[in-house]
């Protein structure tokens, strides 16, 4: 059993759960370009499983995959919706690495739409989150 404490919240899930969720997330990403419909089915299953065992990082990763798949399908509205949902959870559990990844992916969508000013804002926010993550890793705050 893994016990993780983040932002005063406790999450309990087994190693087998994390392995299964990580495997599902990997499978959905592998199918994103070749079979996006199947990939979306796997993502849905992964989100439900992650919620069932209370594994928010698994849910965040699945939502990121959902965003990627919708982007592959040129459905930017649903891609942004998936990223926004993932971003809310990442912020709630203080998952800076996930937050940085999500912000970067949103920036990519705006860049692909040739909205460079909006893309730059999201890329800058992503950079700041990644920088913050590394600063905390190098110089952990006193607790």
PDB file of N, CA, C and O in Angstrom, residues 10 49 53 61 83 88 92 96 100 110 122 129:
ATOM      1  N   UNK A  10      -4.583  12.833   2.148  1.00  0.00           N
ATOM      2  CA  UNK A  10      -3.950  11.530   2.143  1.00  0.00           C
ATOM      3  C   UNK A  10      -4.592  10.669   1.068  1.00  0.00           C
ATOM      4  O   UNK A  10      -5.815  10.626   0.948  1.00  0.00           O
ATOM      5  N   UNK A  49     -11.040   4.237 -12.895  1.00  0.00           N
ATOM      6  CA  UNK A  49     -10.225   3.409 -11.986  1.00  0.00           C
ATOM      7  C   UNK A  49      -9.436   4.305 -11.033  1.00  0.00           C
ATOM      8  O   UNK A  49      -9.381   4.052  -9.821  1.00  0.00           O
ATOM      9  N   UNK A  53      -9.831   4.293  -6.836  1.00  0.00           N
ATOM     10  CA  UNK A  53      -8.776   4.002  -5.850  1.00  0.00           C
ATOM     11  C   UNK A  53      -8.158   5.274  -5.267  1.00  0.00           C
ATOM     12  O   UNK A  53      -7.219   5.208  -4.492  1.00  0.00           O
ATOM     13  N   UNK A  61      -2.914  12.201 -15.319  1.00  0.00           N
ATOM     14  CA  UNK A  61      -2.237  11.700 -16.523  1.00  0.00           C
ATOM     15  C   UNK A  61      -3.248  11.231 -17.571  1.00  0.00           C
ATOM     16  O   UNK A  61      -3.060  11.451 -18.765  1.00  0.00           O
ATOM     17  N   UNK A  83      -7.664  19.372 -20.487  1.00  0.00           N
ATOM     18  CA  UNK A  83      -6.515  19.978 -19.821  1.00  0.00           C
ATOM     19  C   UNK A  83      -6.948  20.833 -18.631  1.00  0.00           C
ATOM     20  O   UNK A  83      -6.301  20.816 -17.584  1.00  0.00           O
ATOM     21  N   UNK A  88      -7.105  21.629 -12.750  1.00  0.00           N
ATOM     22  CA  UNK A  88      -7.784  21.825 -11.457  1.00  0.00           C
ATOM     23  C   UNK A  88      -7.344  20.776 -10.432  1.00  0.00           C
ATOM     24  O   UNK A  88      -7.060  21.094  -9.279  1.00  0.00           O
ATOM     25  N   UNK A  92      -5.057  21.194  -7.042  1.00  0.00           N
ATOM     26  CA  UNK A  92      -5.663  20.755  -5.776  1.00  0.00           C
ATOM     27  C   UNK A  92      -4.707  19.857  -4.987  1.00  0.00           C
ATOM     28  O   UNK A  92      -4.635  19.956  -3.768  1.00  0.00           O
ATOM     29  N   UNK A  96       3.037  19.805  -9.198  1.00  0.00           N
ATOM     30  CA  UNK A  96       3.649  20.831 -10.039  1.00  0.00           C
ATOM     31  C   UNK A  96       4.142  20.288 -11.385  1.00  0.00           C
ATOM     32  O   UNK A  96       4.023  20.961 -12.406  1.00  0.00           O
ATOM     33  N   UNK A 100       2.823  21.770 -14.853  1.00  0.00           N
ATOM     34  CA  UNK A 100       3.710  22.294 -15.892  1.00  0.00           C
ATOM     35  C   UNK A 100       3.452  21.644 -17.238  1.00  0.00           C
ATOM     36  O   UNK A 100       3.408  22.317 -18.272  1.00  0.00           O
ATOM     37  N   UNK A 110      -2.530  26.663 -28.453  1.00  0.00           N
ATOM     38  CA  UNK A 110      -2.596  28.054 -28.913  1.00  0.00           C
ATOM     39  C   UNK A 110      -1.545  28.344 -29.985  1.00  0.00           C
ATOM     40  O   UNK A 110      -1.806  29.088 -30.932  1.00  0.00           O
ATOM     41  N   UNK A 122       1.061  30.710 -21.688  1.00  0.00           N
ATOM     42  CA  UNK A 122       1.010  29.356 -21.130  1.00  0.00           C
ATOM     43  C   UNK A 122       2.394  28.716 -21.059  1.00  0.00           C
ATOM     44  O   UNK A 122       2.706  28.004 -20.103  1.00  0.00           O
ATOM     45  N   UNK A 129       6.281  26.738 -13.379  1.00  0.00           N
ATOM     46  CA  UNK A 129       5.929  25.565 -12.564  1.00  0.00           C
ATOM     47  C   UNK A 129       7.056  24.545 -12.542  1.00  0.00           C
ATOM     48  O   UNK A 129       7.369  23.988 -11.494  1.00  0.00           O
TER      49      UNK A 129
END
